[in-house]
PDB file of C-alpha atoms in Angstrom:
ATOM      1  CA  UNK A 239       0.000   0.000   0.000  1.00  0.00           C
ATOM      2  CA  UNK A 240       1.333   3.255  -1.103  1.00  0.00           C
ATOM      3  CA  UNK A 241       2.221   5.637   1.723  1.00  0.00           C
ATOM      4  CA  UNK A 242      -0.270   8.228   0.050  1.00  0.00           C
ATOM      5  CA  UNK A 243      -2.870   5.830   0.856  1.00  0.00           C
ATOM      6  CA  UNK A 244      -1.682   5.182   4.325  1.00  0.00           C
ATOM      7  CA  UNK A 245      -2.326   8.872   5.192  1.00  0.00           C
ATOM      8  CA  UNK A 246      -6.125   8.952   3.893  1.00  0.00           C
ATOM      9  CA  UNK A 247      -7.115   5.969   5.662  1.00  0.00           C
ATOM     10  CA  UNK A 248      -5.340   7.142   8.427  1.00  0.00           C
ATOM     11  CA  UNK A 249      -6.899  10.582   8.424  1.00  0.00           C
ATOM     12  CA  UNK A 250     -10.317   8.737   7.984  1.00  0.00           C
ATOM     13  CA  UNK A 251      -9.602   6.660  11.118  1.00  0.00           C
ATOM     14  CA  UNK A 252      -8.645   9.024  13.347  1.00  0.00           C
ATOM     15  CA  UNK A 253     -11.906  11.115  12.292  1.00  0.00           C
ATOM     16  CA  UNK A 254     -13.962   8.459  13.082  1.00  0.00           C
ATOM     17  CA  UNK A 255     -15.228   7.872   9.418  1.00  0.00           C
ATOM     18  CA  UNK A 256     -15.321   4.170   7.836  1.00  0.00           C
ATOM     19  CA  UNK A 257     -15.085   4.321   4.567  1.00  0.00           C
ATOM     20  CA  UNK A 258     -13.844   1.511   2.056  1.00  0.00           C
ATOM     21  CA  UNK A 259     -11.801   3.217   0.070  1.00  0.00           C
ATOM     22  CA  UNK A 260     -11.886   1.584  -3.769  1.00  0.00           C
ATOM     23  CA  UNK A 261      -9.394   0.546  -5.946  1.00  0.00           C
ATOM     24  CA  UNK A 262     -10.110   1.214  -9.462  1.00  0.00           C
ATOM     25  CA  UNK A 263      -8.975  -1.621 -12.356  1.00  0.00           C
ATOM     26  CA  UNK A 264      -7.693   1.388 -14.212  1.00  0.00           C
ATOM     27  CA  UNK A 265      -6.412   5.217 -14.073  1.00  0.00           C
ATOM     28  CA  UNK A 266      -8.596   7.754 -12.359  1.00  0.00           C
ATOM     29  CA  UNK A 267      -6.775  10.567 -13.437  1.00  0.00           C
ATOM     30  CA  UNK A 268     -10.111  12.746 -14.815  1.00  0.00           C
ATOM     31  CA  UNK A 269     -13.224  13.260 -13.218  1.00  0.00           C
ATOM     32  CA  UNK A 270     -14.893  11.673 -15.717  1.00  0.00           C
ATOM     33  CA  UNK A 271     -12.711   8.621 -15.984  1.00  0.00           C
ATOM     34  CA  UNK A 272     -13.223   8.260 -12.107  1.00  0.00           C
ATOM     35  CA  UNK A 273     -17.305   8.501 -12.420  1.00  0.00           C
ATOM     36  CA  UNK A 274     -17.124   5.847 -15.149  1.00  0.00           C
ATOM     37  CA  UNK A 275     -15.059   3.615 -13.023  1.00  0.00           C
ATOM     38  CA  UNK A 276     -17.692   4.357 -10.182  1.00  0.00           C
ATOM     39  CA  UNK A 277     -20.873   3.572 -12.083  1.00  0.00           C
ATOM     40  CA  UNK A 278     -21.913   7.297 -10.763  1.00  0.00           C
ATOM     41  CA  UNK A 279     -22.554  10.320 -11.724  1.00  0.00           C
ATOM     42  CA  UNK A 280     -19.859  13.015 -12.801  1.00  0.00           C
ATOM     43  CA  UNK A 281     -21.271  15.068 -10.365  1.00  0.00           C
ATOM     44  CA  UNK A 282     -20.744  12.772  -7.519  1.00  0.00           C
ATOM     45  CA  UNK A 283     -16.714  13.562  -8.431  1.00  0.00           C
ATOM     46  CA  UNK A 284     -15.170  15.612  -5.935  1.00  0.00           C
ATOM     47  CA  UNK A 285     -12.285  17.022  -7.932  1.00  0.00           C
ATOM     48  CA  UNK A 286      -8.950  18.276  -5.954  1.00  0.00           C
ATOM     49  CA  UNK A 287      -8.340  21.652  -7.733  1.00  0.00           C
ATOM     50  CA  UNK A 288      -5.257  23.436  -6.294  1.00  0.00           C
ATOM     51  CA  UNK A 289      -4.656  27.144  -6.641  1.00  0.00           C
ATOM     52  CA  UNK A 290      -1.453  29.057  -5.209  1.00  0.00           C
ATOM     53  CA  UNK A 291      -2.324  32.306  -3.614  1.00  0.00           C
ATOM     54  CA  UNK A 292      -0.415  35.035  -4.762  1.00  0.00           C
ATOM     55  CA  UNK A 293       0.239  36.741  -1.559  1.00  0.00           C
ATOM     56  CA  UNK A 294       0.660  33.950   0.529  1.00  0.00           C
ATOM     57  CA  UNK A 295       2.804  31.582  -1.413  1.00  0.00           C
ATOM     58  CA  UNK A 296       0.628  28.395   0.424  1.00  0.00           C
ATOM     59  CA  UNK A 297      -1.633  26.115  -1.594  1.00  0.00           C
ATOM     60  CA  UNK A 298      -5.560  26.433  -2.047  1.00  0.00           C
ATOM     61  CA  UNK A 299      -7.980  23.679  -2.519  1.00  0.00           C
ATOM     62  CA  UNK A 300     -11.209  24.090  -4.279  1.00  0.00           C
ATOM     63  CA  UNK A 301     -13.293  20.679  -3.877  1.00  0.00           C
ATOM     64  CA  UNK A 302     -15.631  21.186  -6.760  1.00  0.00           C
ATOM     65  CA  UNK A 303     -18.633  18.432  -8.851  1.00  0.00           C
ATOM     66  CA  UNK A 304     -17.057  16.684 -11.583  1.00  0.00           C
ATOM     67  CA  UNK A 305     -18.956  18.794 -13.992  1.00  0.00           C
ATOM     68  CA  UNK A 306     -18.173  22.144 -12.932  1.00  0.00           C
ATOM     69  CA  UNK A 307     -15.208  24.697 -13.401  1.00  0.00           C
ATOM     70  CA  UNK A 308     -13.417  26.737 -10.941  1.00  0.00           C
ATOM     71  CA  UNK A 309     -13.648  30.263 -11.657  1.00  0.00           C
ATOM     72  CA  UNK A 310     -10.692  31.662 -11.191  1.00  0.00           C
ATOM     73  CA  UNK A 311     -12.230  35.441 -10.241  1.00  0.00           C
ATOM     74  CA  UNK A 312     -14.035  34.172  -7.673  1.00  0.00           C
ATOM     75  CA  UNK A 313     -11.892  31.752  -6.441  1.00  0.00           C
ATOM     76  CA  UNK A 314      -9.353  34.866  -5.725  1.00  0.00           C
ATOM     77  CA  UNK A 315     -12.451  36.367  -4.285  1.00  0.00           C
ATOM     78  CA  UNK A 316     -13.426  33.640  -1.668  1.00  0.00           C
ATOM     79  CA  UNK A 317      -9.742  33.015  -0.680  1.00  0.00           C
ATOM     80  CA  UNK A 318      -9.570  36.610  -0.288  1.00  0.00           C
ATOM     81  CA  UNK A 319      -6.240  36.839  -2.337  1.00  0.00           C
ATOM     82  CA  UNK A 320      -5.182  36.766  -6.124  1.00  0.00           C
ATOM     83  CA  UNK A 321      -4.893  33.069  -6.975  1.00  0.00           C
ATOM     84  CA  UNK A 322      -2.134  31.566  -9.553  1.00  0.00           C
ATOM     85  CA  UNK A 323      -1.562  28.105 -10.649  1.00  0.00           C
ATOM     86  CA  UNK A 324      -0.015  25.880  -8.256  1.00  0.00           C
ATOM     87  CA  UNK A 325       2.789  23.660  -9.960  1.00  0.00           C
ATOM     88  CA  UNK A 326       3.344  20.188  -9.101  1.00  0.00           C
ATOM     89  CA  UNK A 327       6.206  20.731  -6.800  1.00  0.00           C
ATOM     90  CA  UNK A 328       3.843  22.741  -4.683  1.00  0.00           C
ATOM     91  CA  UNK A 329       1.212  20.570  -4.539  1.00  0.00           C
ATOM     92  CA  UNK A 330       3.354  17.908  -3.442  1.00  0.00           C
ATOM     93  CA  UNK A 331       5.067  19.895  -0.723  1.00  0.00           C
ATOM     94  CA  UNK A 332       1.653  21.096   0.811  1.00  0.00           C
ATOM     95  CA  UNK A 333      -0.342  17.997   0.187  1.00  0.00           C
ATOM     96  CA  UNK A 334       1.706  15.219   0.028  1.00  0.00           C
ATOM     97  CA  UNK A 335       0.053  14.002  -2.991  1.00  0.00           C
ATOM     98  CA  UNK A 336       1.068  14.157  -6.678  1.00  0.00           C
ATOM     99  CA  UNK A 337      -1.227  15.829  -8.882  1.00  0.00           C
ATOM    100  CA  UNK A 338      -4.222  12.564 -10.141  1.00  0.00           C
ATOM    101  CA  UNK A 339      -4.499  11.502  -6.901  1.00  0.00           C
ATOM    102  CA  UNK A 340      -4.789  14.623  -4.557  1.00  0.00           C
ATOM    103  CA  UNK A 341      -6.989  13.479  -1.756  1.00  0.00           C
ATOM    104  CA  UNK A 342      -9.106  16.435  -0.106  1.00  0.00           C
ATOM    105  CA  UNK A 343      -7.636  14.450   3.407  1.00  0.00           C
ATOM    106  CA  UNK A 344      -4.402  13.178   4.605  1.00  0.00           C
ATOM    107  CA  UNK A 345      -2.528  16.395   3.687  1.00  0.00           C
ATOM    108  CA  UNK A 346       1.291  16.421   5.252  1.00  0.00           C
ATOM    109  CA  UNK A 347       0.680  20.382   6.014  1.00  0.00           C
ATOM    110  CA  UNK A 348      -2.824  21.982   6.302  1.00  0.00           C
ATOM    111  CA  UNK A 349      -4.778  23.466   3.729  1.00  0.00           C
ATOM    112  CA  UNK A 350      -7.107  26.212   3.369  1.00  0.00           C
ATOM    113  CA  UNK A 351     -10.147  24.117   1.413  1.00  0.00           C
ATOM    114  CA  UNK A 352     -13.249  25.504   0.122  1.00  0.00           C
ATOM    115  CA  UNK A 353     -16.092  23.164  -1.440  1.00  0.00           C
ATOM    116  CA  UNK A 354     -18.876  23.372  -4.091  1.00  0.00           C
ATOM    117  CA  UNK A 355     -22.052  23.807  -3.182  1.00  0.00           C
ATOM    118  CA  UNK A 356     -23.047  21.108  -5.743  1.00  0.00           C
ATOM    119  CA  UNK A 357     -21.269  18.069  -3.554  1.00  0.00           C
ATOM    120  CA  UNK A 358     -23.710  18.295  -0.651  1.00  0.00           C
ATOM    121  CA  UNK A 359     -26.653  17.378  -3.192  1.00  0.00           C
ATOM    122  CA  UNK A 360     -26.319  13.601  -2.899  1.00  0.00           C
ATOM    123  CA  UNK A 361     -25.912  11.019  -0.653  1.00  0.00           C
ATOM    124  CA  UNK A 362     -22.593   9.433  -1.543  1.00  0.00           C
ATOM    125  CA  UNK A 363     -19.494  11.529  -3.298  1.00  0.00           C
ATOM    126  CA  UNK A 364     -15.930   9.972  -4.791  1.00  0.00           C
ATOM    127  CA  UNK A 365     -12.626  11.681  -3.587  1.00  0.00           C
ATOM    128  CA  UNK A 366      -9.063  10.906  -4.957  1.00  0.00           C
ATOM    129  CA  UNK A 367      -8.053   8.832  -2.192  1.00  0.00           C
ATOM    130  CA  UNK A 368      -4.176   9.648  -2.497  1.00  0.00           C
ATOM    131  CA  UNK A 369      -3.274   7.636  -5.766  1.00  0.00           C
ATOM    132  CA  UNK A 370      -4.256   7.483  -9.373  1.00  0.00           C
ATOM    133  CA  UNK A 371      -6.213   3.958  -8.989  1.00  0.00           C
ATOM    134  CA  UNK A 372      -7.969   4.669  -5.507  1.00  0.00           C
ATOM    135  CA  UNK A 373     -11.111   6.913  -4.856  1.00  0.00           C
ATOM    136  CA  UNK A 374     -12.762   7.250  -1.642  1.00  0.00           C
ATOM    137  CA  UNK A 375     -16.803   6.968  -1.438  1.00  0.00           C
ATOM    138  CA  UNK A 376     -18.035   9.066   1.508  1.00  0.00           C
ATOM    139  CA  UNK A 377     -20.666  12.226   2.428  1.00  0.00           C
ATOM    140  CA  UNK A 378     -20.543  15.090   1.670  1.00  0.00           C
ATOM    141  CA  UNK A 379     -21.092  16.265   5.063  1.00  0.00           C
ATOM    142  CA  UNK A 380     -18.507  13.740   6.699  1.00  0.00           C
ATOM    143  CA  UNK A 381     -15.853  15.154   4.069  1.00  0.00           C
ATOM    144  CA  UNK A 382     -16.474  18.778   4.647  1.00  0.00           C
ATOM    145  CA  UNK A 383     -15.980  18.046   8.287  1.00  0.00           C
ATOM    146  CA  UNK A 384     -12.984  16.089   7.479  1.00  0.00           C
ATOM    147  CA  UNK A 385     -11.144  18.242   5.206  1.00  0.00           C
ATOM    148  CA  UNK A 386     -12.069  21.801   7.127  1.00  0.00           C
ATOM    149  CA  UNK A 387     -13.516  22.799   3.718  1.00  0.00           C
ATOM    150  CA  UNK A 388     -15.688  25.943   3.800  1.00  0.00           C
ATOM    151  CA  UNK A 389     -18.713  25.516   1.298  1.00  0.00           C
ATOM    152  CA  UNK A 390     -18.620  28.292  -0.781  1.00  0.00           C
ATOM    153  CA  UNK A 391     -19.445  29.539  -4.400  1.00  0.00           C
ATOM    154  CA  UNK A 392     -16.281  29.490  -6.828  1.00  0.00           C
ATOM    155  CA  UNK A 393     -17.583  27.736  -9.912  1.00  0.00           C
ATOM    156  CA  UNK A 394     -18.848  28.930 -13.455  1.00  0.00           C
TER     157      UNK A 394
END
């Protein structure tokens, strides 16, 4: 088991959330790829976007629906700073994860995390679960909690 993995089921534990994390016969690199690989809707994706604020330096995560866009003006607008794109090297410092499998838990360093409003409108939702080939079925309420995410509205 991947040490990625290790820290999501580890960060599940210690919250108190069981969840059987899936492993996937092939890549779930898109959102779309993961959904199909899921038998769910694209929607039900929780994608890992990653912004790097401007002023800060520090990595933002937008959990958004498999469907939808971040915006980048008001992203900037609910981190309250000017938001750039966060390279790889980044997201691997802050989260731990390389980019197709960033989990929205399990980070080595905290995160500021906002999610889309669209997540909380079903029952069951996918995350990256710290690798290409694993996704994580949980609630949308349990991974808000989880993941510190303020909801918030960031997509076009």
């Amino acid at each position: 088991m991947s040490k990625s993995l290790k820290r999501v089921k580890a960060a599940l534990e210690a919250a108190g959330i069981t969840a059987d994390v899936m492993e996937m016969g092939e890549l779930t690199k898109t959102a779309q790829q993961a959904a199909d690989a899921a038998g769910c809707h694209l929607d039900q994706i929780a994608k890992s976007v990653i912004f790097q604020g401007l002023d800060s330096g520090d990595a933002v995560l937008f959990l958004t629906a498999g469907g939808n866009t971040v915006d980048a003006d008001k992203a900037s607008r609910v981190a309250r700073e000017p938001l750039g794109k966060a390279d790889a090297a980044l997201i691997r410092k802050q989260t731990g994860f390389a980019i197709g499998g960033v989990s929205p838990v399990g980070h080595l360093n905290p995160i500021r995390a906002f999610a889309d409003p669209r997540l909380a409108e079903f029952d069951v939702i996918y995350a990256a679960a710290g690798t290409p080939r694993h996704i994580l079925p949980i609630n949308p309420d349990e991974l808000l909690q989880i993941s510190n995410a303020q909801t918030a509205d960031f997509t076009s």
